[in-house]
Amino acid sequence: MILSVRIVNMYALNTTNKPSTIRMRTASKYISLDCEWAPDGALLTVGICPEENTMAFTVEENIQETITPWVREAKFFVAHNAFGDLDYLVKMGLAKPEWVDGTKVIDTLLLARMENENRAKGGYRLDSLAKDFFGAEDWKNETEAISKDNAALWPSALRQTRCRFDTIWCAAIAEKLAKSTPAPLRRFTTQIASSLHRISLAGACVDLKVFEELGAELYQQVEAGKHRLQAIAFENGVESFTPTKDADIRALIYDKLKFPVTKTTKVGGKPACDKFTLQKFDHPVVKTLIEFNKADKQYSTFFGKTGSKRQPLKQMISPFTEMEPEDTRSLGWLPFHINPLGARTGRRASSSPNSQNWAKPVRKIIVSRFPGGLIGGFDYKSLEPFCLAWLAQDEKLYDYFATGGGYLKIAEELLHKKVEKGTKDYVIVKSVFLATTYNQLAYTLANTLVDKLDTRLSNDWETHVDKCGVLINRLLAMFPGVRRYMQARRSEVERTGQVVSATGRIRHLPYPKRSDFATERLWKKAKKRVENQAINYPVQSFAADVTGAALIDVEKMVCAK
């Protein structure tokens, strides 16, 4: 790509060009394209910026006829969040197979995330990137002053100018960032994004009957927990009690039940009543309160409640209109938005809804859209331990999971006894393994065991924490390769300020300097956080790439049938 800042400035000045005056002089290596849509999905404006032409243009009439010659000549498709705009070319029959599968797509949003995953909120917007890289002036403020998300309200002239500049700066950013990312990794990432986009378009079917039954069950849990807590509060002299109000919880826990204050809030210095503080107390009232909060949060997330600012899952579900005549089920359709680089750990992340955090009972609402159909659970068993064993070159850990029983074998050696799969001991050992390989502290593991498993290794909290530390040290001694791997990542991030995955992905982690922190404790806390991320990233990122490769291959096989 040949696109200098000088040419970009020439583009920026050219705001009056008309498609009829443009002549194609040579085949373009790429086209940068941007679409503006009405809320109902109607296409309003298309902007296009071909390489080796000193102008970009927009069209609102005879769009397909005008842009077809440019599209057919181009080899690469360039856009910011590319696959939404590519959908238009698919509908028009203009998209090339190598664009649809992502092999010849340059997505500036993905490139920006790979180049620097630490940008602040809003830092991946096209205008933010153009300003950072080229000092571009804001070209979106006039349209956003009218409406931030309804392009139909923008005057035609403003909409065309915005669309034109989108393509211009997208092309410039693509040239700059494409050079900083190895082509195979860029292509692989875009292929994964392409498959994920089609998953988003397909969405998921929700069994509305199962969904409503889940809602009724959660509502009963919330109401029952609230009444139990109110009764307990009344018995202890608190006449008015709302279990979601911190002031009421303090009145019951600290004033009436006389729990010792182990932590105070940063603002106001009041006794802390967050979950991790309260769960240190092995007391039935605390357990009832935590169970209530869990059910209340789930009900709010999936069904909503008064005062909630977030859109509940129920409001995201629309009627499913593609049912077979013989299908008597009550189905809804739920869109999914999956970001291939959404998590800094290298994992994919879904949003609206945040489905990766769904509990098992909630996952049952998703069903096959085909009558009598099933949903396959095709998951790589113990993928992250395998990835860690390979990265750490720990043959013992690899053998344990390849042929020796995995967590069962670890449990036998760690606890010095036989353990059955699915038992509490089995889950404890799995939690210890994950906490150890994530470089967590004993305190964090202690919280996890209480919060997730309702399990304590001792009734005394400090003894519980100490025993968690013993298990962590014992497990590290079992796998010396893992210990060496963890130390190597600490050294790498301290020396270079980053770690690199097996596929070449980079996680930038500036190592904290003691001089930047007021106290030794704050510095050590920051250093520990960076080291945790340095140890976790190569494993989780590599695991995500393994499943991403499988996604591409499976889709090819399915489409070939």
Coordinates of C-alpha atoms in Angstrom, one line a residue:
M1 CA 0.0 0.0 0.0
I2 CA 1.3 3.5 -0.9
L3 CA -0.4 6.1 1.1
S4 CA 1.5 9.0 2.7
V5 CA 0.3 11.7 5.0
R6 CA 0.7 14.1 2.1
I7 CA -1.8 12.1 0.0
V8 CA -4.1 11.8 3.0
N9 CA -4.1 15.6 3.3
M10 CA -4.9 15.8 -0.4
Y11 CA -7.8 13.4 0.2
A12 CA -9.0 15.5 3.0
L13 CA -9.2 18.6 0.8
N14 CA -11.2 16.8 -1.9
T15 CA -14.7 17.0 -0.5
T16 CA -16.7 17.9 -3.6
N17 CA -15.7 15.2 -6.1
K18 CA -18.6 13.4 -7.8
P19 CA -18.5 9.7 -9.0
S20 CA -19.3 10.7 -12.6
T21 CA -16.0 12.6 -12.8
I22 CA -13.8 9.7 -11.5
R23 CA -11.9 7.5 -14.0
M24 CA -10.3 4.3 -13.0
R25 CA -6.7 4.5 -14.0
T26 CA -5.3 1.3 -12.7
A27 CA -6.3 -1.8 -10.8
S28 CA -6.4 -1.1 -7.0
K29 CA -4.6 -3.4 -4.6
Y30 CA -7.3 -2.6 -2.1
I31 CA -10.4 -0.6 -1.5
S32 CA -11.4 1.1 1.8
L33 CA -15.2 1.1 2.2
D34 CA -17.6 2.5 4.7
C35 CA -21.4 2.3 4.9
E36 CA -23.9 4.4 6.7
W37 CA -27.2 2.8 7.7
A38 CA -30.6 3.9 8.9
P39 CA -31.9 2.3 12.1
D40 CA -34.2 0.1 10.1
G41 CA -31.2 -1.4 8.2
A42 CA -31.7 0.7 5.0
L43 CA -28.4 1.6 3.3
L44 CA -28.0 5.4 3.1
T45 CA -24.5 6.1 1.9
V46 CA -21.4 4.2 0.7
G47 CA -17.9 5.7 0.8
I48 CA -15.1 4.2 -1.1
C49 CA -11.4 5.0 -1.3
P50 CA -9.4 3.0 -3.9
E51 CA -5.6 2.7 -3.6
E52 CA -3.5 4.7 -6.2
N53 CA -6.3 7.3 -6.7
T54 CA -6.0 10.7 -5.2
M55 CA -9.7 11.0 -4.2
A56 CA -12.3 9.2 -2.2
F57 CA -16.0 9.5 -3.1
T58 CA -19.4 8.7 -1.7
V59 CA -22.6 7.7 -3.4
E60 CA -26.3 7.6 -2.4
E61 CA -27.9 6.7 -5.8
N62 CA -27.1 3.9 -8.1
I63 CA -24.7 2.6 -5.5
Q64 CA -24.1 -0.9 -6.8
E65 CA -23.7 0.3 -10.4
T66 CA -21.2 3.0 -9.4
I67 CA -19.0 1.0 -7.0
T68 CA -19.0 -2.4 -8.9
P69 CA -16.0 -1.6 -11.1
W70 CA -13.9 -0.5 -8.2
V71 CA -14.8 -3.5 -6.1
R72 CA -14.1 -6.0 -8.8
E73 CA -10.6 -4.7 -9.4
A74 CA -9.5 -4.6 -5.8
K75 CA -7.7 -7.5 -4.2
F76 CA -8.0 -6.5 -0.5
F77 CA -11.0 -5.2 1.4
V78 CA -10.2 -2.6 4.0
A79 CA -12.6 -1.3 6.7
H80 CA -13.0 -0.5 10.4
N81 CA -14.9 -3.4 12.0
A82 CA -14.9 -4.8 8.5
F83 CA -17.5 -7.5 8.4
G84 CA -20.5 -5.3 9.0
D85 CA -19.7 -3.3 5.9
L86 CA -18.8 -6.5 4.0
D87 CA -22.3 -7.7 4.6
Y88 CA -23.5 -5.1 2.1
L89 CA -21.2 -6.5 -0.6
V90 CA -22.4 -10.0 0.2
K91 CA -26.0 -9.0 -0.4
M92 CA -25.1 -7.3 -3.7
G93 CA -23.1 -10.4 -4.8
L94 CA -19.9 -8.3 -5.0
A95 CA -18.0 -9.9 -2.1
K96 CA -15.1 -12.1 -3.1
P97 CA -14.6 -15.5 -1.4
E98 CA -11.3 -14.4 0.0
W99 CA -13.0 -11.4 1.6
V100 CA -15.8 -13.5 3.1
D101 CA -13.4 -16.0 4.7
G102 CA -11.2 -13.2 5.9
T103 CA -8.0 -14.1 4.2
K104 CA -7.8 -10.8 2.2
V105 CA -9.5 -8.5 4.6
I106 CA -7.7 -5.8 6.5
D107 CA -9.7 -4.8 9.6
T108 CA -8.3 -1.7 11.2
L109 CA -10.1 -2.3 14.4
L110 CA -8.5 -5.7 14.8
L111 CA -5.1 -4.3 13.8
A112 CA -5.4 -1.5 16.4
R113 CA -6.2 -4.1 19.1
M114 CA -3.2 -6.2 18.1
E115 CA -0.9 -3.2 18.0
N116 CA -1.9 -1.9 21.4
E117 CA -4.4 -3.7 23.6
N118 CA -4.1 -1.1 26.3
R119 CA -6.0 1.8 24.8
A120 CA -8.5 3.5 27.0
K121 CA -12.3 3.4 26.4
G122 CA -13.0 5.0 23.0
G123 CA -9.4 4.6 21.9
Y124 CA -10.3 2.2 19.2
R125 CA -12.7 4.5 17.4
L126 CA -11.6 5.4 13.9
D127 CA -11.4 9.1 14.7
S128 CA -9.4 8.5 17.8
L129 CA -6.8 6.4 15.9
A130 CA -6.6 8.9 13.1
K131 CA -6.0 11.7 15.6
D132 CA -3.3 9.6 17.5
F133 CA -1.4 8.5 14.3
F134 CA -1.8 11.5 12.0
G135 CA -3.1 14.4 14.0
A136 CA -6.4 14.3 12.1
E137 CA -9.1 16.8 13.1
D138 CA -12.4 15.6 14.2
W139 CA -14.7 15.0 11.2
K140 CA -17.6 13.4 13.1
N141 CA -18.5 16.1 15.6
E142 CA -21.1 17.8 13.3
T143 CA -23.0 14.6 12.7
E144 CA -22.8 13.4 16.3
A145 CA -24.1 16.8 17.5
I146 CA -27.3 15.9 15.6
S147 CA -27.4 12.2 16.5
K148 CA -24.8 9.8 17.7
D149 CA -26.3 6.7 16.2
N150 CA -29.1 7.6 13.7
A151 CA -27.4 8.4 10.4
A152 CA -30.9 9.0 8.8
L153 CA -31.1 12.3 10.7
W154 CA -27.8 13.6 9.3
P155 CA -28.1 16.0 6.3
S156 CA -27.0 14.2 3.1
A157 CA -24.0 16.5 2.6
L158 CA -22.7 16.0 6.1
R159 CA -23.3 12.2 5.9
Q160 CA -21.4 12.0 2.7
T161 CA -18.5 14.0 4.0
R162 CA -18.3 11.9 7.2
C163 CA -18.5 8.6 5.1
R164 CA -15.8 9.9 2.8
F165 CA -13.4 10.8 5.6
D166 CA -14.0 7.4 7.2
T167 CA -12.7 5.6 4.2
I168 CA -9.7 8.0 3.8
W169 CA -8.4 7.6 7.4
C170 CA -9.2 3.9 7.5
A171 CA -7.0 3.4 4.4
A172 CA -4.2 5.4 6.1
I173 CA -4.5 3.5 9.4
A174 CA -4.5 0.2 7.5
E175 CA -1.2 1.0 5.8
K176 CA 0.4 2.1 9.1
L177 CA -0.7 -0.9 11.2
A178 CA -0.4 -3.6 8.6
K179 CA 3.3 -3.2 8.7
S180 CA 3.5 -3.8 12.4
T181 CA 1.7 -7.1 12.4
P182 CA 3.0 -10.3 10.7
A183 CA 0.8 -11.1 7.7
P184 CA 0.1 -14.7 8.8
L185 CA -1.1 -13.7 12.3
R186 CA -3.1 -10.8 10.8
R187 CA -4.8 -13.2 8.3
F188 CA -5.5 -15.8 11.0
T189 CA -7.0 -13.3 13.3
T190 CA -9.3 -11.9 10.6
Q191 CA -10.4 -15.4 9.6
I192 CA -11.5 -16.1 13.2
A193 CA -13.3 -12.7 13.2
S194 CA -15.0 -13.7 10.0
S195 CA -16.4 -16.9 11.4
L196 CA -17.4 -15.2 14.6
H197 CA -19.3 -12.6 12.6
R198 CA -21.4 -15.3 11.0
I199 CA -22.2 -16.8 14.4
S200 CA -23.4 -13.3 15.4
L201 CA -25.6 -13.1 12.3
A202 CA -27.1 -16.5 13.0
G203 CA -27.7 -15.7 16.7
A204 CA -29.2 -18.3 19.0
C205 CA -32.6 -19.8 19.7
V206 CA -34.1 -19.5 23.2
D207 CA -36.6 -21.9 24.6
L208 CA -39.0 -19.4 26.0
K209 CA -40.7 -21.9 28.3
V210 CA -37.4 -22.9 29.9
F211 CA -36.5 -19.3 30.1
E212 CA -39.6 -18.3 32.0
E213 CA -39.3 -21.3 34.3
L214 CA -35.8 -20.1 35.1
G215 CA -37.2 -16.7 35.9
A216 CA -39.9 -18.0 38.2
E217 CA -37.3 -20.1 40.0
L218 CA -35.0 -17.2 40.5
Y219 CA -37.8 -14.9 41.6
Q220 CA -38.8 -17.4 44.3
Q221 CA -35.2 -17.7 45.5
V222 CA -35.0 -13.9 45.7
E223 CA -38.3 -13.5 47.6
A224 CA -37.6 -16.4 49.9
G225 CA -34.1 -15.1 50.7
K226 CA -35.4 -11.6 51.3
H227 CA -38.2 -12.8 53.7
R228 CA -35.7 -15.0 55.6
L229 CA -33.3 -12.1 56.1
Q230 CA -36.0 -9.7 57.1
A231 CA -37.2 -12.2 59.7
I232 CA -33.7 -12.6 61.0
A233 CA -33.2 -8.8 61.1
F234 CA -36.5 -8.3 63.0
E235 CA -35.6 -11.0 65.5
N236 CA -32.4 -9.1 66.2
G237 CA -34.1 -5.7 66.6
V238 CA -33.8 -4.3 63.0
E239 CA -37.4 -3.5 62.2
S240 CA -36.9 -2.3 58.6
F241 CA -34.4 -4.3 56.5
T242 CA -33.6 -4.2 52.8
P243 CA -31.0 -6.8 52.0
T244 CA -29.5 -4.7 49.1
K245 CA -28.8 -1.7 51.3
D246 CA -25.4 -1.5 52.8
A247 CA -26.6 0.6 55.7
D248 CA -29.2 -2.1 56.7
I249 CA -26.6 -4.9 56.3
R250 CA -24.2 -3.0 58.6
A251 CA -26.9 -2.5 61.2
L252 CA -27.6 -6.2 61.3
I253 CA -24.1 -7.7 60.9
Y254 CA -22.0 -5.2 62.9
D255 CA -24.4 -3.5 65.3
K256 CA -26.7 -6.3 66.2
L257 CA -24.8 -9.5 65.6
K258 CA -21.5 -7.9 66.7
F259 CA -19.3 -9.2 63.9
P260 CA -15.7 -7.8 64.3
V261 CA -14.8 -5.1 61.8
T262 CA -11.9 -6.6 59.7
K263 CA -12.1 -4.0 56.9
T264 CA -13.5 -0.5 56.3
T265 CA -14.6 1.3 53.1
K266 CA -12.1 3.7 51.4
V267 CA -14.7 6.4 51.5
G268 CA -16.1 7.2 54.9
G269 CA -14.3 4.5 56.8
K270 CA -17.4 2.5 57.4
P271 CA -17.4 -1.3 58.1
A272 CA -17.1 -3.1 54.8
C273 CA -20.0 -5.3 53.8
D274 CA -18.9 -6.6 50.4
K275 CA -19.1 -10.3 49.7
F276 CA -15.3 -11.0 50.1
T277 CA -15.2 -9.4 53.5
L278 CA -18.4 -11.0 54.8
Q279 CA -17.7 -14.5 53.6
K280 CA -14.7 -14.7 55.9
F281 CA -17.3 -15.2 58.7
D282 CA -18.5 -18.8 58.9
H283 CA -22.0 -17.8 59.9
P284 CA -25.5 -18.9 58.6
V285 CA -26.7 -15.3 58.3
V286 CA -23.8 -14.5 56.0
K287 CA -24.5 -17.6 53.9
T288 CA -28.1 -16.6 53.5
L289 CA -27.1 -13.0 52.6
I290 CA -24.6 -14.2 49.9
E291 CA -27.2 -16.7 48.5
F292 CA -29.8 -13.9 48.3
N293 CA -27.3 -11.5 46.5
K294 CA -26.4 -14.2 44.0
A295 CA -30.0 -15.0 43.1
D296 CA -30.9 -11.3 43.0
K297 CA -28.0 -10.4 40.7
Q298 CA -29.0 -13.3 38.3
Y299 CA -32.6 -12.3 38.3
S300 CA -31.7 -8.6 37.6
T301 CA -29.2 -9.7 34.8
F302 CA -31.7 -11.9 33.0
F303 CA -35.1 -10.5 33.8
G304 CA -34.4 -7.0 35.1
K305 CA -35.7 -5.1 38.1
T306 CA -36.7 -1.6 39.0
G307 CA -33.9 0.9 38.9
S308 CA -31.5 -1.3 37.0
K309 CA -29.5 0.6 34.3
R310 CA -28.5 -2.5 32.3
Q311 CA -30.7 -4.0 29.6
P312 CA -31.8 -7.4 30.9
L313 CA -31.4 -10.5 28.7
K314 CA -35.2 -10.7 28.4
Q315 CA -35.4 -7.5 26.5
M316 CA -32.7 -8.7 24.0
I317 CA -34.8 -11.6 22.9
S318 CA -37.1 -11.2 19.9
P319 CA -39.6 -13.7 18.3
F320 CA -38.0 -16.4 16.2
T321 CA -39.6 -16.2 12.7
E322 CA -37.9 -19.1 10.9
M323 CA -39.7 -22.0 12.5
E324 CA -40.9 -25.0 10.6
P325 CA -44.7 -25.4 10.4
E326 CA -44.6 -28.6 12.5
D327 CA -42.5 -27.0 15.2
T328 CA -44.8 -26.3 18.2
R329 CA -42.1 -24.9 20.5
S330 CA -42.2 -21.3 21.8
L331 CA -38.8 -19.9 20.6
G332 CA -37.1 -16.6 20.7
W333 CA -34.1 -15.3 18.8
L334 CA -31.1 -13.9 20.7
P335 CA -28.3 -12.0 18.9
F336 CA -24.7 -12.6 20.0
H337 CA -21.8 -10.2 19.6
I338 CA -18.4 -12.0 20.0
N339 CA -15.2 -10.0 20.0
P340 CA -12.2 -12.1 18.9
L341 CA -9.8 -9.8 20.8
G342 CA -12.3 -8.6 23.5
A343 CA -10.2 -9.7 26.5
R344 CA -6.7 -8.5 27.1
T345 CA -5.9 -12.1 28.2
G346 CA -6.2 -13.1 24.6
R347 CA -9.6 -14.8 25.1
R348 CA -12.6 -14.0 23.0
A349 CA -15.4 -12.1 24.8
S350 CA -19.1 -11.9 24.2
S351 CA -21.2 -8.8 24.9
S352 CA -24.9 -8.0 24.9
P353 CA -25.2 -10.7 26.3
N354 CA -22.1 -11.6 28.3
S355 CA -22.7 -15.3 27.8
Q356 CA -19.3 -16.6 28.7
N357 CA -20.2 -16.1 32.4
W358 CA -23.6 -17.9 32.3
A359 CA -24.1 -20.5 34.9
K360 CA -25.0 -24.0 33.7
P361 CA -28.8 -23.7 34.5
V362 CA -28.9 -20.6 32.3
R363 CA -27.2 -22.3 29.3
K364 CA -30.1 -24.7 29.1
I365 CA -32.3 -21.9 27.6
I366 CA -30.3 -22.2 24.3
V367 CA -31.7 -24.9 22.0
S368 CA -31.3 -26.0 18.4
R369 CA -33.4 -24.1 15.9
F370 CA -34.3 -27.3 14.2
P371 CA -37.1 -29.5 15.5
G372 CA -35.6 -32.5 17.3
G373 CA -32.1 -31.0 16.8
L374 CA -29.3 -31.1 19.3
I375 CA -26.5 -28.7 20.2
G376 CA -23.0 -30.4 20.3
G377 CA -20.8 -29.7 23.2
F378 CA -17.5 -29.8 21.3
D379 CA -14.9 -28.6 23.7
Y380 CA -11.2 -29.4 24.1
K381 CA -10.9 -31.3 27.4
S382 CA -8.4 -29.6 29.7
L383 CA -7.1 -27.4 26.9
E384 CA -5.3 -24.8 29.1
P385 CA -3.4 -27.5 31.2
F386 CA -2.2 -29.0 27.9
C387 CA -1.1 -25.6 26.6
L388 CA 0.7 -24.9 29.8
A389 CA 2.4 -28.3 29.8
W390 CA 3.6 -27.7 26.2
L391 CA 4.7 -24.1 26.9
A392 CA 6.5 -25.1 30.1
Q393 CA 8.0 -28.2 28.6
D394 CA 6.8 -30.1 31.7
E395 CA 6.5 -33.7 30.6
K396 CA 5.0 -34.9 33.9
L397 CA 2.1 -32.5 33.6
Y398 CA 1.6 -33.4 30.0
D399 CA 1.6 -37.1 30.8
Y400 CA -0.9 -36.6 33.6
F401 CA -3.4 -35.1 31.3
A402 CA -2.6 -37.1 28.2
T403 CA -2.7 -40.6 29.8
G404 CA -2.6 -40.4 33.6
G405 CA -6.1 -39.2 34.7
G406 CA -5.5 -35.4 34.7
Y407 CA -6.9 -33.8 37.9
L408 CA -7.6 -37.2 39.4
K409 CA -3.9 -38.0 39.3
I410 CA -2.9 -34.6 40.6
A411 CA -5.4 -35.0 43.4
E412 CA -4.0 -38.4 44.4
E413 CA -0.5 -36.9 44.7
L414 CA -1.5 -33.5 46.2
L415 CA -3.9 -34.9 48.8
H416 CA -2.3 -38.3 49.3
K417 CA -5.6 -40.1 48.7
K418 CA -7.9 -41.4 46.0
V419 CA -10.4 -38.8 44.7
E420 CA -13.6 -39.4 42.6
K421 CA -14.5 -37.1 39.8
G422 CA -17.2 -34.6 40.7
T423 CA -16.6 -34.8 44.4
K424 CA -15.8 -31.7 46.5
D425 CA -12.2 -32.9 46.8
Y426 CA -11.9 -33.1 43.0
V427 CA -13.2 -29.5 42.6
I428 CA -10.9 -28.3 45.3
V429 CA -7.9 -29.8 43.6
K430 CA -9.0 -28.3 40.3
S431 CA -9.3 -24.9 41.9
V432 CA -5.9 -25.2 43.5
F433 CA -4.3 -26.1 40.2
L434 CA -5.9 -23.2 38.4
A435 CA -5.1 -20.7 41.2
T436 CA -1.5 -21.9 41.2
T437 CA -1.0 -21.7 37.4
Y438 CA -2.7 -18.3 37.4
N439 CA 0.0 -17.2 40.0
Q440 CA -2.7 -16.3 42.5
L441 CA -2.1 -15.7 46.2
A442 CA -3.3 -18.1 48.9
Y443 CA -5.7 -15.4 50.0
T444 CA -7.4 -15.3 46.5
L445 CA -7.7 -19.1 46.5
A446 CA -9.2 -19.0 50.0
N447 CA -11.8 -16.6 48.7
T448 CA -12.5 -18.7 45.7
L449 CA -13.1 -21.9 47.7
V450 CA -15.6 -20.2 50.0
D451 CA -17.3 -18.2 47.3
K452 CA -17.6 -20.8 44.6
L453 CA -17.6 -24.1 46.6
D454 CA -18.8 -23.0 50.0
T455 CA -15.7 -24.9 51.3
R456 CA -13.3 -24.0 54.1
L457 CA -10.1 -25.9 54.9
S458 CA -10.5 -24.6 58.5
N459 CA -13.2 -22.8 60.4
D460 CA -10.6 -20.2 61.3
W461 CA -10.1 -17.8 58.3
E462 CA -6.3 -17.3 58.7
T463 CA -5.7 -21.0 59.1
H464 CA -7.8 -21.6 55.9
V465 CA -5.6 -19.1 54.0
D466 CA -2.4 -20.8 55.3
K467 CA -3.6 -24.2 54.2
C468 CA -4.3 -22.8 50.8
G469 CA -0.8 -21.6 50.6
V470 CA 0.6 -25.0 51.6
L471 CA -1.4 -26.6 48.7
I472 CA -0.1 -24.1 46.2
N473 CA 3.5 -24.6 47.2
R474 CA 3.1 -28.4 47.2
L475 CA 1.6 -28.3 43.6
L476 CA 4.4 -26.2 42.3
A477 CA 6.9 -28.7 43.7
M478 CA 5.1 -31.4 41.8
F479 CA 5.7 -29.7 38.4
P480 CA 9.1 -28.0 38.3
G481 CA 8.7 -27.1 34.6
V482 CA 5.7 -25.0 35.5
R483 CA 7.7 -23.2 38.2
R484 CA 10.5 -22.5 35.6
Y485 CA 7.9 -21.2 33.1
M486 CA 6.4 -18.8 35.6
Q487 CA 9.8 -17.5 36.6
A488 CA 10.7 -17.0 32.9
R489 CA 7.6 -15.0 32.3
R490 CA 8.4 -12.8 35.3
S491 CA 11.9 -12.2 34.0
E492 CA 10.6 -11.5 30.5
V493 CA 8.0 -8.9 31.5
E494 CA 10.5 -7.2 33.9
R495 CA 13.1 -7.1 31.2
T496 CA 11.0 -6.2 28.1
G497 CA 7.7 -4.8 29.4
Q498 CA 5.8 -7.4 27.4
V499 CA 5.3 -11.1 26.9
V500 CA 4.9 -12.9 23.5
S501 CA 2.6 -15.9 22.9
A502 CA 3.5 -19.0 20.8
T503 CA 1.6 -17.5 17.8
G504 CA 3.4 -14.2 18.1
R505 CA 0.7 -12.2 19.9
I506 CA 2.1 -9.5 22.2
R507 CA 0.7 -8.4 25.6
H508 CA 2.2 -5.1 26.5
L509 CA 2.7 -4.9 30.3
P510 CA 4.8 -1.9 31.4
Y511 CA 6.7 -3.1 34.5
P512 CA 5.9 -0.9 37.6
K513 CA 8.8 1.2 39.0
R514 CA 9.1 1.5 42.8
S515 CA 9.6 5.3 42.4
D516 CA 6.1 5.6 41.0
F517 CA 4.3 4.3 44.1
A518 CA 3.8 6.0 47.5
T519 CA 4.4 2.8 49.5
E520 CA 6.1 -0.6 49.2
R521 CA 2.8 -2.4 49.6
L522 CA 1.2 -0.6 46.6
W523 CA 4.3 -1.3 44.4
K524 CA 4.3 -5.0 45.3
K525 CA 0.6 -5.2 44.6
A526 CA 1.0 -3.6 41.1
K527 CA 4.0 -5.8 40.4
K528 CA 2.1 -8.9 41.3
R529 CA -0.8 -7.9 39.0
V530 CA 1.6 -7.5 36.0
E531 CA 3.4 -10.8 36.7
N532 CA 0.0 -12.6 36.9
Q533 CA -0.9 -11.2 33.5
A534 CA 2.5 -12.1 32.1
I535 CA 2.1 -15.7 33.2
N536 CA -1.6 -16.1 32.2
Y537 CA -1.5 -14.4 28.8
P538 CA 0.7 -16.9 26.8
V539 CA -1.5 -19.8 28.0
Q540 CA -4.9 -18.3 27.6
S541 CA -4.0 -16.6 24.3
F542 CA -2.6 -19.8 22.9
A543 CA -5.7 -21.8 24.0
A544 CA -7.9 -19.2 22.3
D545 CA -5.9 -19.5 19.1
V546 CA -6.2 -23.3 19.2
T547 CA -10.0 -23.1 19.4
G548 CA -10.0 -20.3 16.8
A549 CA -8.2 -22.6 14.4
A550 CA -10.7 -25.3 15.1
L551 CA -13.5 -22.9 14.5
I552 CA -12.2 -22.1 11.0
D553 CA -11.7 -25.8 10.1
V554 CA -15.1 -26.9 11.4
E555 CA -16.9 -24.2 9.5
K556 CA -15.1 -25.2 6.3
M557 CA -16.1 -28.8 6.8
V558 CA -19.7 -27.9 7.6
C559 CA -20.0 -25.6 4.5
A560 CA -18.4 -28.3 2.3
K561 CA -21.2 -30.8 3.1

